[in-house]
Amino acid sequence: MTHDFGFGALRNKYVRLWVGPRMNVAVYKKININGLNISGDVVGLAVGPVIGVNIHLPKVATFSVAASHLRGRYIGDYNGTGGSSIDLDFDVDSTFVNFSVLFRIKDEY
């Protein structure tokens, strides 16, 4: 689950430039490692800055581009072979670029 909290820095009829924080929350029950399906429980949280621009088309749609750099941590355990459990604890550091289309109803911009 990823959420952007965008605050408008520049807004007009045609474009909106926004900035804010991005938060990503992840929960895994199964994972595939080198073709081997493993079960367990892993949760993760990553946060970082995000910047985006929305380009408004008349009446109905908006194109959006957003870029973000997230840092966070994933922790949990996975069931290994022979009934053993493997503890996981690792940091994440990643950069994203997202493209999206927003459809508006009864909204000019």
Tab-separated table of N, CA and C in Angstrom:
chain	number	residue	atom	x	y	z
A	1	MET	N	0.850	-1.144	0.000
A	1	MET	CA	0.000	0.000	0.000
A	1	MET	C	0.911	1.226	0.000
A	2	THR	N	0.719	2.093	-0.956
A	2	THR	CA	1.541	3.293	-1.067
A	2	THR	C	0.636	4.518	-1.064
A	3	HIS	N	1.012	5.517	-0.276
A	3	HIS	CA	0.222	6.750	-0.179
A	3	HIS	C	1.125	7.958	-0.342
A	4	ASP	N	0.688	8.880	-1.188
A	4	ASP	CA	1.355	10.169	-1.356
A	4	ASP	C	0.508	11.232	-0.673
A	5	PHE	N	1.149	12.103	0.073
A	5	PHE	CA	0.474	13.230	0.698
A	5	PHE	C	0.990	14.485	0.004
A	6	GLY	N	0.297	14.875	-1.085
A	6	GLY	CA	0.770	15.960	-1.937
A	6	GLY	C	0.192	17.306	-1.553
A	7	PHE	N	1.069	18.280	-1.402
A	7	PHE	CA	0.666	19.644	-1.099
A	7	PHE	C	0.997	20.511	-2.304
A	8	GLY	N	-0.018	21.193	-2.836
A	8	GLY	CA	0.134	21.979	-4.055
A	8	GLY	C	1.111	23.126	-3.913
A	9	ALA	N	2.177	23.112	-4.706
A	9	ALA	CA	3.152	24.204	-4.717
A	9	ALA	C	2.807	25.225	-5.799
A	10	LEU	N	2.242	24.739	-6.897
A	10	LEU	CA	1.821	25.591	-8.009
A	10	LEU	C	0.554	24.983	-8.578
A	11	ARG	N	-0.478	25.793	-8.677
A	11	ARG	CA	-1.753	25.294	-9.196
A	11	ARG	C	-2.354	26.304	-10.147
A	12	ASN	N	-2.782	25.805	-11.295
A	12	ASN	CA	-3.579	26.636	-12.187
A	12	ASN	C	-4.515	25.719	-12.967
A	13	LYS	N	-5.146	26.253	-13.987
A	13	LYS	CA	-6.145	25.490	-14.737
A	13	LYS	C	-5.538	24.309	-15.489
A	14	TYR	N	-4.266	24.364	-15.832
A	14	TYR	CA	-3.659	23.352	-16.695
A	14	TYR	C	-2.690	22.403	-15.993
A	15	VAL	N	-2.097	22.832	-14.878
A	15	VAL	CA	-1.057	22.028	-14.249
A	15	VAL	C	-1.083	22.221	-12.727
A	16	ARG	N	-0.652	21.181	-12.019
A	16	ARG	CA	-0.491	21.264	-10.562
A	16	ARG	C	0.833	20.599	-10.208
A	17	LEU	N	1.728	21.352	-9.607
A	17	LEU	CA	2.993	20.824	-9.103
A	17	LEU	C	2.820	20.612	-7.611
A	18	TRP	N	3.142	19.414	-7.146
A	18	TRP	CA	2.935	19.111	-5.734
A	18	TRP	C	4.142	18.394	-5.138
A	19	VAL	N	4.317	18.537	-3.834
A	19	VAL	CA	5.407	17.903	-3.086
A	19	VAL	C	4.847	17.396	-1.761
A	20	GLY	N	5.567	16.452	-1.182
A	20	GLY	CA	5.148	15.941	0.118
A	20	GLY	C	5.845	14.644	0.456
A	21	PRO	N	5.373	13.962	1.481
A	21	PRO	CA	5.934	12.666	1.849
A	21	PRO	C	5.193	11.515	1.159
A	22	ARG	N	5.903	10.409	0.952
A	22	ARG	CA	5.313	9.163	0.451
A	22	ARG	C	5.552	8.099	1.513
A	23	MET	N	4.542	7.262	1.736
A	23	MET	CA	4.649	6.182	2.698
A	23	MET	C	4.254	4.873	2.023
A	24	ASN	N	5.054	3.844	2.226
A	24	ASN	CA	4.768	2.516	1.677
A	24	ASN	C	4.739	1.511	2.825
A	25	VAL	N	3.644	0.756	2.918
A	25	VAL	CA	3.490	-0.297	3.919
A	25	VAL	C	3.302	-1.602	3.173
A	26	ALA	N	4.064	-2.636	3.559
A	26	ALA	CA	3.991	-3.925	2.860
A	26	ALA	C	3.837	-5.056	3.868
A	27	VAL	N	3.030	-6.060	3.491
A	27	VAL	CA	2.853	-7.275	4.286
A	27	VAL	C	2.947	-8.454	3.327
A	28	TYR	N	3.819	-9.400	3.645
A	28	TYR	CA	3.999	-10.587	2.805
A	28	TYR	C	3.725	-11.846	3.616
A	29	LYS	N	2.989	-12.781	3.013
A	29	LYS	CA	2.750	-14.091	3.609
A	29	LYS	C	3.548	-15.176	2.893
A	30	LYS	N	3.813	-14.963	1.619
A	30	LYS	CA	4.586	-15.918	0.819
A	30	LYS	C	5.573	-15.159	-0.037
A	31	ILE	N	6.700	-15.778	-0.327
A	31	ILE	CA	7.705	-15.166	-1.179
A	31	ILE	C	8.339	-16.252	-2.036
A	32	ASN	N	8.779	-15.852	-3.215
A	32	ASN	CA	9.441	-16.777	-4.131
A	32	ASN	C	10.910	-16.386	-4.211
A	33	ILE	N	11.785	-17.283	-3.744
A	33	ILE	CA	13.221	-17.047	-3.773
A	33	ILE	C	13.859	-18.125	-4.635
A	34	ASN	N	14.452	-17.714	-5.753
A	34	ASN	CA	15.095	-18.650	-6.691
A	34	ASN	C	14.185	-19.799	-7.082
A	35	GLY	N	12.910	-19.499	-7.328
A	35	GLY	CA	11.953	-20.509	-7.774
A	35	GLY	C	11.362	-21.345	-6.651
A	36	LEU	N	11.727	-21.079	-5.406
A	36	LEU	CA	11.231	-21.835	-4.256
A	36	LEU	C	10.207	-20.982	-3.509
A	37	ASN	N	8.975	-21.483	-3.384
A	37	ASN	CA	7.938	-20.769	-2.641
A	37	ASN	C	8.105	-21.028	-1.155
A	38	ILE	N	8.189	-19.955	-0.367
A	38	ILE	CA	8.420	-20.056	1.069
A	38	ILE	C	7.318	-19.274	1.767
A	39	SER	N	6.811	-19.801	2.896
A	39	SER	CA	5.779	-19.089	3.648
A	39	SER	C	6.378	-18.475	4.902
A	40	GLY	N	5.720	-17.453	5.407
A	40	GLY	CA	6.168	-16.772	6.618
A	40	GLY	C	5.459	-15.446	6.756
A	41	ASP	N	5.966	-14.587	7.616
A	41	ASP	CA	5.378	-13.271	7.848
A	41	ASP	C	6.459	-12.206	7.786
A	42	VAL	N	6.277	-11.241	6.888
A	42	VAL	CA	7.210	-10.113	6.769
A	42	VAL	C	6.388	-8.841	6.656
A	43	VAL	N	6.786	-7.805	7.389
A	43	VAL	CA	6.150	-6.493	7.280
A	43	VAL	C	7.232	-5.467	7.002
A	44	GLY	N	6.859	-4.426	6.274
A	44	GLY	CA	7.828	-3.398	5.934
A	44	GLY	C	7.203	-2.025	5.934
A	45	LEU	N	8.024	-1.034	6.197
A	45	LEU	CA	7.611	0.359	6.159
A	45	LEU	C	8.735	1.158	5.525
A	46	ALA	N	8.386	1.976	4.539
A	46	ALA	CA	9.363	2.850	3.885
A	46	ALA	C	8.733	4.228	3.717
A	47	VAL	N	9.520	5.276	3.913
A	47	VAL	CA	9.041	6.655	3.766
A	47	VAL	C	10.094	7.480	3.030
A	48	GLY	N	9.650	8.562	2.433
A	48	GLY	CA	10.574	9.448	1.744
A	48	GLY	C	9.844	10.578	1.055
A	49	PRO	N	10.588	11.482	0.450
A	49	PRO	CA	9.974	12.615	-0.243
A	49	PRO	C	9.420	12.206	-1.604
A	50	VAL	N	8.395	12.927	-2.045
A	50	VAL	CA	7.815	12.706	-3.371
A	50	VAL	C	7.538	14.072	-3.998
A	51	ILE	N	7.718	14.141	-5.311
A	51	ILE	CA	7.366	15.338	-6.080
A	51	ILE	C	6.606	14.877	-7.304
A	52	GLY	N	5.578	15.619	-7.668
A	52	GLY	CA	4.772	15.208	-8.805
A	52	GLY	C	4.208	16.380	-9.561
A	53	VAL	N	3.762	16.097	-10.761
A	53	VAL	CA	3.095	17.098	-11.584
A	53	VAL	C	1.857	16.456	-12.205
A	54	ASN	N	0.744	17.169	-12.133
A	54	ASN	CA	-0.500	16.749	-12.763
A	54	ASN	C	-0.762	17.666	-13.949
A	55	ILE	N	-1.062	17.080	-15.089
A	55	ILE	CA	-1.384	17.843	-16.294
A	55	ILE	C	-2.852	17.591	-16.608
A	56	HIS	N	-3.657	18.638	-16.527
A	56	HIS	CA	-5.099	18.502	-16.664
A	56	HIS	C	-5.532	18.583	-18.124
A	57	LEU	N	-6.350	17.631	-18.536
A	57	LEU	CA	-7.039	17.696	-19.818
A	57	LEU	C	-8.433	18.243	-19.553
A	58	PRO	N	-9.036	18.877	-20.523
A	58	PRO	CA	-10.361	19.466	-20.282
A	58	PRO	C	-11.389	18.434	-19.814
A	59	LYS	N	-12.100	18.782	-18.759
A	59	LYS	CA	-13.291	18.115	-18.251
A	59	LYS	C	-13.090	16.761	-17.569
A	60	VAL	N	-12.320	15.822	-18.121
A	60	VAL	CA	-12.434	14.439	-17.665
A	60	VAL	C	-11.177	13.841	-17.037
A	61	ALA	N	-10.000	14.088	-17.582
A	61	ALA	CA	-8.818	13.326	-17.173
A	61	ALA	C	-7.641	14.226	-16.796
A	62	THR	N	-6.741	13.640	-16.004
A	62	THR	CA	-5.488	14.274	-15.616
A	62	THR	C	-4.376	13.244	-15.734
A	63	PHE	N	-3.287	13.610	-16.382
A	63	PHE	CA	-2.098	12.761	-16.415
A	63	PHE	C	-1.195	13.199	-15.275
A	64	SER	N	-0.563	12.220	-14.617
A	64	SER	CA	0.279	12.532	-13.475
A	64	SER	C	1.601	11.772	-13.567
A	65	VAL	N	2.680	12.449	-13.178
A	65	VAL	CA	4.010	11.844	-13.075
A	65	VAL	C	4.536	12.202	-11.691
A	66	ALA	N	5.038	11.202	-10.969
A	66	ALA	CA	5.579	11.436	-9.626
A	66	ALA	C	6.891	10.686	-9.474
A	67	ALA	N	7.832	11.273	-8.747
A	67	ALA	CA	9.117	10.638	-8.468
A	67	ALA	C	9.352	10.674	-6.956
A	68	SER	N	9.921	9.575	-6.457
A	68	SER	CA	10.121	9.460	-5.023
A	68	SER	C	11.358	8.637	-4.708
A	69	HIS	N	11.954	8.918	-3.561
A	69	HIS	CA	13.070	8.120	-3.048
A	69	HIS	C	12.685	7.644	-1.649
A	70	LEU	N	12.581	6.316	-1.475
A	70	LEU	CA	12.135	5.752	-0.212
A	70	LEU	C	13.254	5.012	0.509
A	71	ARG	N	13.231	5.119	1.829
A	71	ARG	CA	14.122	4.336	2.696
A	71	ARG	C	13.255	3.710	3.779
A	72	GLY	N	13.588	2.469	4.129
A	72	GLY	CA	12.793	1.809	5.153
A	72	GLY	C	13.397	0.501	5.601
A	73	ARG	N	12.569	-0.294	6.253
A	73	ARG	CA	13.026	-1.548	6.835
A	73	ARG	C	11.936	-2.608	6.718
A	74	TYR	N	12.361	-3.847	6.444
A	74	TYR	CA	11.490	-5.008	6.412
A	74	TYR	C	11.970	-5.988	7.477
A	75	ILE	N	11.032	-6.506	8.270
A	75	ILE	CA	11.384	-7.492	9.294
A	75	ILE	C	10.373	-8.631	9.269
A	76	GLY	N	10.784	-9.789	9.726
A	76	GLY	CA	9.881	-10.928	9.803
A	76	GLY	C	10.642	-12.234	9.847
A	77	ASP	N	9.923	-13.313	9.583
A	77	ASP	CA	10.557	-14.628	9.536
A	77	ASP	C	9.903	-15.474	8.451
A	78	TYR	N	10.680	-16.400	7.925
A	78	TYR	CA	10.199	-17.340	6.918
A	78	TYR	C	10.522	-18.754	7.349
A	79	ASN	N	9.623	-19.652	6.999
A	79	ASN	CA	9.815	-21.057	7.324
A	79	ASN	C	10.787	-21.677	6.332
A	80	GLY	N	11.909	-22.166	6.837
A	80	GLY	CA	12.923	-22.792	5.993
A	80	GLY	C	12.664	-24.277	5.834
A	81	THR	N	13.621	-24.966	5.255
A	81	THR	CA	13.507	-26.410	5.057
A	81	THR	C	13.677	-27.134	6.384
A	82	GLY	N	13.002	-28.242	6.542
A	82	GLY	CA	13.120	-29.042	7.757
A	82	GLY	C	12.469	-28.406	8.968
A	83	GLY	N	11.545	-27.477	8.768
A	83	GLY	CA	10.840	-26.852	9.876
A	83	GLY	C	11.589	-25.727	10.562
A	84	SER	N	12.748	-25.347	10.053
A	84	SER	CA	13.502	-24.254	10.666
A	84	SER	C	12.907	-22.909	10.253
A	85	SER	N	13.177	-21.895	11.055
A	85	SER	CA	12.685	-20.555	10.777
A	85	SER	C	13.873	-19.641	10.510
A	86	ILE	N	13.731	-18.785	9.505
A	86	ILE	CA	14.794	-17.862	9.128
A	86	ILE	C	14.328	-16.446	9.451
A	87	ASP	N	15.071	-15.750	10.308
A	87	ASP	CA	14.745	-14.360	10.637
A	87	ASP	C	15.228	-13.441	9.527
A	88	LEU	N	14.364	-12.500	9.159
A	88	LEU	CA	14.719	-11.508	8.146
A	88	LEU	C	14.699	-10.124	8.774
A	89	ASP	N	15.688	-9.329	8.432
A	89	ASP	CA	15.766	-7.950	8.892
A	89	ASP	C	16.659	-7.207	7.897
A	90	PHE	N	16.058	-6.412	7.018
A	90	PHE	CA	16.868	-5.730	6.017
A	90	PHE	C	16.322	-4.349	5.711
A	91	ASP	N	17.227	-3.498	5.279
A	91	ASP	CA	16.899	-2.123	4.912
A	91	ASP	C	16.606	-2.043	3.419
A	92	VAL	N	15.742	-1.102	3.042
A	92	VAL	CA	15.460	-0.845	1.632
A	92	VAL	C	15.808	0.603	1.319
A	93	ASP	N	16.280	0.810	0.113
A	93	ASP	CA	16.641	2.132	-0.381
A	93	ASP	C	16.326	2.120	-1.866
A	94	SER	N	15.245	2.789	-2.274
A	94	SER	CA	14.804	2.666	-3.663
A	94	SER	C	14.242	3.981	-4.185
A	95	THR	N	14.311	4.122	-5.505
A	95	THR	CA	13.799	5.298	-6.195
A	95	THR	C	12.704	4.856	-7.159
A	96	PHE	N	11.620	5.621	-7.212
A	96	PHE	CA	10.475	5.284	-8.047
A	96	PHE	C	10.089	6.450	-8.941
A	97	VAL	N	9.572	6.113	-10.117
A	97	VAL	CA	8.881	7.062	-10.986
A	97	VAL	C	7.563	6.404	-11.354
A	98	ASN	N	6.454	7.096	-11.092
A	98	ASN	CA	5.127	6.569	-11.365
A	98	ASN	C	4.413	7.440	-12.390
A	99	PHE	N	3.713	6.780	-13.300
A	99	PHE	CA	2.863	7.443	-14.281
A	99	PHE	C	1.435	6.992	-14.015
A	100	SER	N	0.492	7.928	-14.037
A	100	SER	CA	-0.891	7.549	-13.784
A	100	SER	C	-1.847	8.458	-14.543
A	101	VAL	N	-3.081	7.980	-14.652
A	101	VAL	CA	-4.169	8.747	-15.243
A	101	VAL	C	-5.274	8.829	-14.197
A	102	LEU	N	-5.721	10.041	-13.912
A	102	LEU	CA	-6.799	10.271	-12.970
A	102	LEU	C	-8.028	10.688	-13.748
A	103	PHE	N	-9.173	10.096	-13.450
A	103	PHE	CA	-10.422	10.480	-14.085
A	103	PHE	C	-11.241	11.300	-13.100
A	104	ARG	N	-11.685	12.459	-13.545
A	104	ARG	CA	-12.398	13.401	-12.684
A	104	ARG	C	-13.889	13.407	-13.029
A	105	ILE	N	-14.702	13.530	-12.001
A	105	ILE	CA	-16.158	13.635	-12.182
A	105	ILE	C	-16.606	14.936	-11.528
A	106	LYS	N	-17.268	15.769	-12.287
A	106	LYS	CA	-17.769	17.063	-11.803
A	106	LYS	C	-16.656	17.895	-11.170
A	107	ASP	N	-15.501	17.921	-11.823
A	107	ASP	CA	-14.359	18.668	-11.309
A	107	ASP	C	-13.608	19.271	-12.490
A	108	GLU	N	-13.353	20.542	-12.441
A	108	GLU	CA	-12.626	21.198	-13.529
A	108	GLU	C	-11.127	20.970	-13.394
A	109	TYR	N	-10.594	21.155	-12.190
A	109	TYR	CA	-9.195	20.879	-11.879
A	109	TYR	C	-9.027	20.944	-10.403
